[in-house]
mmCIF file of C-alpha atoms in Angstrom:
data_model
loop_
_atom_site.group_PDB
_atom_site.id
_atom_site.type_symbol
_atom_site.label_atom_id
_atom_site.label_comp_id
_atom_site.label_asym_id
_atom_site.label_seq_id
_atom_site.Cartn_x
_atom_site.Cartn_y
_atom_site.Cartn_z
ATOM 1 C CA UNK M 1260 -25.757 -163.793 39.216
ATOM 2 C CA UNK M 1261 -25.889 -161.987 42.585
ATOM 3 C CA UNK M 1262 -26.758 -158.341 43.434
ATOM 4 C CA UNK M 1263 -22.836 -157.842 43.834
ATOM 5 C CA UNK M 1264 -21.902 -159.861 40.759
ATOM 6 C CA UNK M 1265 -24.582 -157.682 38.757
ATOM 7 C CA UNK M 1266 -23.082 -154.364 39.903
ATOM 8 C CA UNK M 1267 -19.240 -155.771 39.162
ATOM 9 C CA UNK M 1268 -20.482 -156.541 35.761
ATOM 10 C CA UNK M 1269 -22.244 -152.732 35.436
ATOM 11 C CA UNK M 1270 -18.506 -151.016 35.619
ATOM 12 C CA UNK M 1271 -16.674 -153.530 34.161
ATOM 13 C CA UNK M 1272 -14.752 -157.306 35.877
ATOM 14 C CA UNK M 1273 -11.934 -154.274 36.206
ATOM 15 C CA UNK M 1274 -13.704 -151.387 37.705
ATOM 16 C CA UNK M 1275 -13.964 -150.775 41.332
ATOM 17 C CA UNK M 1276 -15.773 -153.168 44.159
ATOM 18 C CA UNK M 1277 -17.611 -150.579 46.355
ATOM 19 C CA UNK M 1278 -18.325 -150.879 49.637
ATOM 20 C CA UNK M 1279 -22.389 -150.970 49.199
ATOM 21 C CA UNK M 1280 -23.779 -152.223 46.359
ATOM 22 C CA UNK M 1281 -26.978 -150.583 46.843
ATOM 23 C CA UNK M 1282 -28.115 -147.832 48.583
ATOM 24 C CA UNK M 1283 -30.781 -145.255 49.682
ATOM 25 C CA UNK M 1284 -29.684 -141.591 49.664
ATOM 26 C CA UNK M 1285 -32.150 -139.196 51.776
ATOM 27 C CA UNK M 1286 -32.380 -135.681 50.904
ATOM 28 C CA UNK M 1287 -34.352 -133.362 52.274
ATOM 29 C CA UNK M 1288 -36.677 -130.885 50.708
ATOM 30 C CA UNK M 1289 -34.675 -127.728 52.531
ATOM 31 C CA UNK M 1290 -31.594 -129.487 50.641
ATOM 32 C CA UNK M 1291 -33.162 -128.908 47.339
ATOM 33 C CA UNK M 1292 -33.569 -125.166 48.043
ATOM 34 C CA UNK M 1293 -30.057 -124.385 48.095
ATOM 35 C CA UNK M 1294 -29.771 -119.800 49.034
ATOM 36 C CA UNK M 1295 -33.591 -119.669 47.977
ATOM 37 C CA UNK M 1296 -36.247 -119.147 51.057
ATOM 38 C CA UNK M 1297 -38.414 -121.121 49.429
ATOM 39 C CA UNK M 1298 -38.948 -123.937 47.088
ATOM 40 C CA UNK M 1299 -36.479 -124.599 44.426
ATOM 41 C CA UNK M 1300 -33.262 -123.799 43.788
ATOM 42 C CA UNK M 1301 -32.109 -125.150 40.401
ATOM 43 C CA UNK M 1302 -28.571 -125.030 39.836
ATOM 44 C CA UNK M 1303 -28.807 -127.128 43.846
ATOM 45 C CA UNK M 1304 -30.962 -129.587 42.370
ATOM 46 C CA UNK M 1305 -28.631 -130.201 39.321
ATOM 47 C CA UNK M 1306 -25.429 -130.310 41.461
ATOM 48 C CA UNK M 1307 -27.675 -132.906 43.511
ATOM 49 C CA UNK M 1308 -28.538 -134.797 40.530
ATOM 50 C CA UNK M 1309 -25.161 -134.694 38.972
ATOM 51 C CA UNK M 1310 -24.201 -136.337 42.669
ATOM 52 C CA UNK M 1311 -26.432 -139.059 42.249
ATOM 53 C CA UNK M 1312 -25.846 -140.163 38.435
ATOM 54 C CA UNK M 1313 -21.952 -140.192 39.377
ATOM 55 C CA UNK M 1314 -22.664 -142.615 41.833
ATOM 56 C CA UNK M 1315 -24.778 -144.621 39.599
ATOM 57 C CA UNK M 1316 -22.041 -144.216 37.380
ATOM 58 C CA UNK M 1317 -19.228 -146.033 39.635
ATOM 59 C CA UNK M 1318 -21.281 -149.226 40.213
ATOM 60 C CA UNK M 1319 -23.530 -148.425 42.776
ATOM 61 C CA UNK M 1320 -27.468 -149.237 42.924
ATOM 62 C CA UNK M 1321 -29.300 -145.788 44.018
ATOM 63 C CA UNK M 1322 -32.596 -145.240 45.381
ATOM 64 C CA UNK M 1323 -33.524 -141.688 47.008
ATOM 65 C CA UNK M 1324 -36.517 -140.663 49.192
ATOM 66 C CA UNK M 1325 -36.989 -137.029 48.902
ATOM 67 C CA UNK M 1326 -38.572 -134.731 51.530
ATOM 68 C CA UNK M 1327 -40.935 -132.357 50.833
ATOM 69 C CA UNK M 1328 -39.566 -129.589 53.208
ATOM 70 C CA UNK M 1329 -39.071 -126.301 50.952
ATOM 71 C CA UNK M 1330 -42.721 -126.421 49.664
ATOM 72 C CA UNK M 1331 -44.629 -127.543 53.042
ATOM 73 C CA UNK M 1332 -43.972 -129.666 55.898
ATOM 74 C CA UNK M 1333 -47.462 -131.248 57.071
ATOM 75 C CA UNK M 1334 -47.018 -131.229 61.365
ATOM 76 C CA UNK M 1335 -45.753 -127.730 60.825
ATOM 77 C CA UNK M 1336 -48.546 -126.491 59.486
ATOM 78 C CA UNK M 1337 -51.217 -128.924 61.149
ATOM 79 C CA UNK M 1338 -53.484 -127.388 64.053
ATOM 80 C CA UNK M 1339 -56.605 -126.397 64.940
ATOM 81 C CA UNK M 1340 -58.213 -125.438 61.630
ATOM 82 C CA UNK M 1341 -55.820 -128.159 59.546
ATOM 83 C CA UNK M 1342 -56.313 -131.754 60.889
ATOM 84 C CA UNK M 1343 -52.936 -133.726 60.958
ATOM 85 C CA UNK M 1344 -53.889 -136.221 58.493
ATOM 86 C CA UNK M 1345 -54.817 -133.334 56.144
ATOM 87 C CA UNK M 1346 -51.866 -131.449 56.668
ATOM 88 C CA UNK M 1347 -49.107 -134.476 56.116
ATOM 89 C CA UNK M 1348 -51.602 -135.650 52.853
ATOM 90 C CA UNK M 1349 -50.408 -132.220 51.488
ATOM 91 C CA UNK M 1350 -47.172 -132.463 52.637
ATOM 92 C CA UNK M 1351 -46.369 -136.151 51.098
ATOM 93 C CA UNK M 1352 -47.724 -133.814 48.092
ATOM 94 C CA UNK M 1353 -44.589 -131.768 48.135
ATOM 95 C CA UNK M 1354 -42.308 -134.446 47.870
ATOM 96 C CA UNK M 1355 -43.970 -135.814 44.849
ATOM 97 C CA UNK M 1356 -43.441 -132.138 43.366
ATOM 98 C CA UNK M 1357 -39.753 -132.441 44.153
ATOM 99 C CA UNK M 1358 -39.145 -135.861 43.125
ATOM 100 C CA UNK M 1359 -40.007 -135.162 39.754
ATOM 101 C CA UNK M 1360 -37.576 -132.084 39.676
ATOM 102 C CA UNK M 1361 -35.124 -134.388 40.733
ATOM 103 C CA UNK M 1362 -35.950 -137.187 38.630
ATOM 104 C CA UNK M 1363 -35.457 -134.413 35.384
ATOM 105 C CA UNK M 1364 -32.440 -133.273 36.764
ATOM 106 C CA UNK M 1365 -31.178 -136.770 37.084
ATOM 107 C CA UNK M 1366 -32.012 -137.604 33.612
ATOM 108 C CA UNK M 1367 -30.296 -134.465 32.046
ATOM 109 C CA UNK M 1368 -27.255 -135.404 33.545
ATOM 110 C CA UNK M 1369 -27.007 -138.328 31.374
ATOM 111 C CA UNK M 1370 -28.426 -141.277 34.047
ATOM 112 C CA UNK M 1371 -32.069 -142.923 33.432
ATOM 113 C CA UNK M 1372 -34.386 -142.183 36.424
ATOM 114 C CA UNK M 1373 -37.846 -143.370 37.569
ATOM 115 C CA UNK M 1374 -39.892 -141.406 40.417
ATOM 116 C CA UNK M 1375 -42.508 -143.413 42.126
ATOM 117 C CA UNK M 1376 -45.219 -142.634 44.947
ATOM 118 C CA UNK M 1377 -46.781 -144.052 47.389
ATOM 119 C CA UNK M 1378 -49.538 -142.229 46.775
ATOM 120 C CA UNK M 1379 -51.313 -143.397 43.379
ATOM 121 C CA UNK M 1380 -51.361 -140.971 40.963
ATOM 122 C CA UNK M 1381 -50.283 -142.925 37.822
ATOM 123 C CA UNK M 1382 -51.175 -140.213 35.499
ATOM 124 C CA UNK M 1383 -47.691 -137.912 37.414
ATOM 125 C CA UNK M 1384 -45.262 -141.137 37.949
ATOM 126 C CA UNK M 1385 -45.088 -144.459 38.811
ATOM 127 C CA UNK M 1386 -47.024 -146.264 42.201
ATOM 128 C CA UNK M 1387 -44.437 -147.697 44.917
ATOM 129 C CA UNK M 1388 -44.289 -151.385 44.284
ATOM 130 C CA UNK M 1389 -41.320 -153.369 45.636
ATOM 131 C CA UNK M 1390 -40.486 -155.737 42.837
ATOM 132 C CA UNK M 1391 -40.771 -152.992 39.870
ATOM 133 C CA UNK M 1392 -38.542 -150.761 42.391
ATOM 134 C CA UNK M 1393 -36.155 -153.883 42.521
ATOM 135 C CA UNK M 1394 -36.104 -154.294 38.643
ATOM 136 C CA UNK M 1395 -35.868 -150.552 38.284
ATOM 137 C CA UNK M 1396 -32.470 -150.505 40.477
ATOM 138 C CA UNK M 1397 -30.961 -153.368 38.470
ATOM 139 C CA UNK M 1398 -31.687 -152.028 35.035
ATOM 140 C CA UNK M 1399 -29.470 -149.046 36.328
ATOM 141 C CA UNK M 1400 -31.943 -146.742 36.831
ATOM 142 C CA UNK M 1401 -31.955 -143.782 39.602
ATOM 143 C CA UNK M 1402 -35.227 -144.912 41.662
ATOM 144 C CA UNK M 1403 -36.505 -141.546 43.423
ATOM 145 C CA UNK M 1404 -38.925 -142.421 45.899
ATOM 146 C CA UNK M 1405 -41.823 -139.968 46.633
ATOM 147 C CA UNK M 1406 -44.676 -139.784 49.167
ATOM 148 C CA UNK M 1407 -43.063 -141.022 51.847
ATOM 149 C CA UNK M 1408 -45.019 -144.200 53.571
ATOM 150 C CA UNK M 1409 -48.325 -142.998 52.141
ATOM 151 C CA UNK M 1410 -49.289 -142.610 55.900
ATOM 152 C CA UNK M 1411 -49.487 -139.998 57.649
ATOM 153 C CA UNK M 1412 -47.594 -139.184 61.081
ATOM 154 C CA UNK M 1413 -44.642 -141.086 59.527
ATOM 155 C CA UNK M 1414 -41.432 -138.790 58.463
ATOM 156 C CA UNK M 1415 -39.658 -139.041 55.713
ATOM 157 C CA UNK M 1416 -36.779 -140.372 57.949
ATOM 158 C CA UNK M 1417 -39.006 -143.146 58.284
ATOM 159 C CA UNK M 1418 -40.145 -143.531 54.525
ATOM 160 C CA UNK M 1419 -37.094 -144.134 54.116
ATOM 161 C CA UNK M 1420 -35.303 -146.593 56.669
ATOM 162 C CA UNK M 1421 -38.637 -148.763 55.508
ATOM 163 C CA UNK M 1422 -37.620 -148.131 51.663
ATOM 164 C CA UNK M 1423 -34.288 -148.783 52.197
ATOM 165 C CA UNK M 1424 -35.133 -152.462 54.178
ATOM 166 C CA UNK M 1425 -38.044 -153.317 51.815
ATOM 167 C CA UNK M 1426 -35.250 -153.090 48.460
ATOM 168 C CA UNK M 1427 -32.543 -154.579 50.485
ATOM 169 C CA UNK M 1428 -30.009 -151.630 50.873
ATOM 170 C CA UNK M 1429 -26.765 -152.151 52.558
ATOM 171 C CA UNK M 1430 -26.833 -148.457 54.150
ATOM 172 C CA UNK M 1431 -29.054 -145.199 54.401
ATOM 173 C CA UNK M 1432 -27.192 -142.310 52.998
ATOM 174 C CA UNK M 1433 -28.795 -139.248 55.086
ATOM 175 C CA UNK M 1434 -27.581 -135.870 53.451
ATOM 176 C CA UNK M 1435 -27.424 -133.193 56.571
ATOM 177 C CA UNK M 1436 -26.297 -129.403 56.735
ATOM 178 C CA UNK M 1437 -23.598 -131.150 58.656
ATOM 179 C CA UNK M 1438 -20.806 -133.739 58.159
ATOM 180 C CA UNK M 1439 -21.865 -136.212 60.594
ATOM 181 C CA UNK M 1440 -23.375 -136.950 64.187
ATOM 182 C CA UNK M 1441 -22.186 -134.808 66.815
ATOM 183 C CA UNK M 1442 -22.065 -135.066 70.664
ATOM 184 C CA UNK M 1443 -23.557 -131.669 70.783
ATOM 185 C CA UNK M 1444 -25.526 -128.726 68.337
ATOM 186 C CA UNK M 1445 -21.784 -128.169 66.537
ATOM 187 C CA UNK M 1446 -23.564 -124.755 66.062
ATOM 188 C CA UNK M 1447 -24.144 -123.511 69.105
ATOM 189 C CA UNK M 1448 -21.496 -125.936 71.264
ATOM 190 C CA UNK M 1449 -17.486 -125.230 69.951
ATOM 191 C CA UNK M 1450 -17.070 -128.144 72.347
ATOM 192 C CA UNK M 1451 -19.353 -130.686 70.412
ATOM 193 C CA UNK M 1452 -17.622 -133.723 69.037
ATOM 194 C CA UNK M 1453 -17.866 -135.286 65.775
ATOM 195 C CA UNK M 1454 -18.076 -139.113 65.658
ATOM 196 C CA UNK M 1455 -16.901 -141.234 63.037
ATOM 197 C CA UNK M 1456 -18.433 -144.140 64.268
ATOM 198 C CA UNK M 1457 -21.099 -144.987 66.277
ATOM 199 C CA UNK M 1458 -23.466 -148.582 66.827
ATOM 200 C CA UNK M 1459 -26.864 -148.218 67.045
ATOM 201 C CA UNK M 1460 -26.734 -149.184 70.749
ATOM 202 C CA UNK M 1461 -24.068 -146.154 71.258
ATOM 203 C CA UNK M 1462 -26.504 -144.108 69.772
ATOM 204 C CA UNK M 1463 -29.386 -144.461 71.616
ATOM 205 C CA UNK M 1464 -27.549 -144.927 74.692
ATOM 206 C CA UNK M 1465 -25.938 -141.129 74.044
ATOM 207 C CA UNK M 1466 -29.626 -139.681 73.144
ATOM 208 C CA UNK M 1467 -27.948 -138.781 69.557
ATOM 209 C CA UNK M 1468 -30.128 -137.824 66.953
ATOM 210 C CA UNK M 1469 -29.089 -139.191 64.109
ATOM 211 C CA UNK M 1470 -32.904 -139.779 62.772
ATOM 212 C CA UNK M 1471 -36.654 -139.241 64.368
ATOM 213 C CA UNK M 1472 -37.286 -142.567 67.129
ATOM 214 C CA UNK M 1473 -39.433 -144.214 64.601
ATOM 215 C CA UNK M 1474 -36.954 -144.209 62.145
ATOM 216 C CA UNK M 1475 -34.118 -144.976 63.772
ATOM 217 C CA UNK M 1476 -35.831 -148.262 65.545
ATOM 218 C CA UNK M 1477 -36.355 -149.463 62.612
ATOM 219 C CA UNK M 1478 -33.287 -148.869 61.464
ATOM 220 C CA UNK M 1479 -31.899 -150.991 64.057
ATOM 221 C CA UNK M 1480 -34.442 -153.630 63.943
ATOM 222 C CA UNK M 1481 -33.179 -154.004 60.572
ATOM 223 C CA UNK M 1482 -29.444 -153.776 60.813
ATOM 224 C CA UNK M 1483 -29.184 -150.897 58.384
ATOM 225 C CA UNK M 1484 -26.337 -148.928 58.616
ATOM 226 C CA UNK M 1485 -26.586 -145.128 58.760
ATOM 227 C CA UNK M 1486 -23.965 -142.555 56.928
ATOM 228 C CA UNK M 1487 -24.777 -139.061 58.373
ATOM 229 C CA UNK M 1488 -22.738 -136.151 56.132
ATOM 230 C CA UNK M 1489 -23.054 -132.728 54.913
ATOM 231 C CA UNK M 1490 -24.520 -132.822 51.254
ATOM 232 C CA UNK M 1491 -23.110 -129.244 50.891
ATOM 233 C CA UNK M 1492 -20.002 -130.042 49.058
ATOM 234 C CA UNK M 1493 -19.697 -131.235 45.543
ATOM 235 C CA UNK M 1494 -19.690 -134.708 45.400
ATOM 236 C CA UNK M 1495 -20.507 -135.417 48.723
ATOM 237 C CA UNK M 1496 -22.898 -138.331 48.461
ATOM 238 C CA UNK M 1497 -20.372 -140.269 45.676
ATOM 239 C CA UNK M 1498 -17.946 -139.484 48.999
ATOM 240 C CA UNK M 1499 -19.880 -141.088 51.550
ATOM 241 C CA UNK M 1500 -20.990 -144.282 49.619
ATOM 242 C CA UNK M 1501 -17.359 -144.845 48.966
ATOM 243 C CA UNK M 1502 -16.079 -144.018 52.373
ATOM 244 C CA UNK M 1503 -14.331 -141.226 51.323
ATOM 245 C CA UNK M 1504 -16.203 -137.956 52.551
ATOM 246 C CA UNK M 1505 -16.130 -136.368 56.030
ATOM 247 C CA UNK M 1506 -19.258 -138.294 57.735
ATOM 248 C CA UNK M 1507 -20.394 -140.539 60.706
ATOM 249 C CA UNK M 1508 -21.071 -144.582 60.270
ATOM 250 C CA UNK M 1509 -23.928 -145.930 62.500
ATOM 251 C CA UNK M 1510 -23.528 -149.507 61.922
ATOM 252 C CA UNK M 1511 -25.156 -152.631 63.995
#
């Protein structure tokens, strides 16, 4: 049976045929923190959660790479007293924190879930190996993916594009404040114009940011497609892996 046969067989030979079987969702740590300054914001991280199991719930394979944002973001804090390497250690630290948030959250709203690092600490969660990831997804679990690429000077962007090709995803989900790549800062240009569908050529030819270089190179390199949308409405991620929501398609 095939990756698309085995998700069929999850809803049912009558239940619907989604457009991507499997996917990676990245969320941001300032996502998670909903009106709070800082840190967590839990009825966010439920409504987050509840996002995620849905989508499990229709079919599709999930994985999510978390950011680490709300608690500490390592090249923001890194200078002259805090080496780099230091500073994004303790930053891949914060998105351990908030995968396990997300990983309860996940599981109270009714879908198994499984956070693993790639920073050993098998005493908190799982390590980051591919093939457990792989069985993980197919046993219908929620894999939440934590400490980005275990490297520092990589983003989370990154961590992710790379999880997303290593557990053969058909698209990156990346949850914005925003519903979708835009020719300008929508916020500060009332001439900027949404896209709702760019190549990856397109976008690097325009200078659009849909991710950090590295990330978005590699996303190329690996002919992952991109879904850019605002995660502040319910339901938004279920939306954009069905090709439903408001959001931009990078595609190859």
């Amino acid at each position: 049976m095939g990756e698309s046969d085995e998700v069929r067989a999850a809803v049912g030979s009558e239940g619907p045929v989604l457009p991507f079987p499997r996917v990676l969702v990245k969320v941001s740590g300032e996502a998670l923190m909903g009106p709070e300054p800082f840190g967590l914001h839990p009825p966010t991280v439920s409504a987050i959660a509840r996002d995620l199991a849905a989508l499990r719930e229709r079919g599709c394979e999930v994985a999510v790479v978390v950011g680490g944002g709300n608690i500490l973001r390592g090249a923001r804090v890194a200078g002259e007293d805090l080496a780099r390497p230091t500073a994004d250690n303790m930053g891949m630290l914060a998105t351990v924190m908030n995968a396990l948030a997300l990983e309860q959250a996940v599981e109270k709203a009714g879908v198994p879930a499984r956070t693993m690092s790639a920073i050993a600490m098998p005493s908190v969660c799982e390590p980051y190996a591919r093939q457990q990831a792989l069985r993980h997804l197919r046993r219908g679990r929620v894999v939440i993916l934590a400490g980005g690429t275990g490297n520092p000077y990589f983003t989370t962007d990154t961590g992710a594009v790379l999880r997303a090709a290593e557990l053969d995803c058909a698209a990156v989900l990346k949850a914005t404040n925003v519903d979708g790549v835009y020719s300008a800062d929508p916020k500060t240009d009332p001439n900027a114009v949404r896209y709702e569908h760019l190549t990856h050529d397109e976008a690097l030819a325009r200078d659009l940011k849909v991710m950090d270089a590295a990330a978005f190179a590699l996303a190329r390199e690996a002919s992952l497609s991109i879904i850019v949308f605002s995660i502040r409405d319910a339901g938004a991620i279920t939306a954009a892996a069905t090709g439903a929501g408001r959001a931009t398609l990078v595609s190859p």
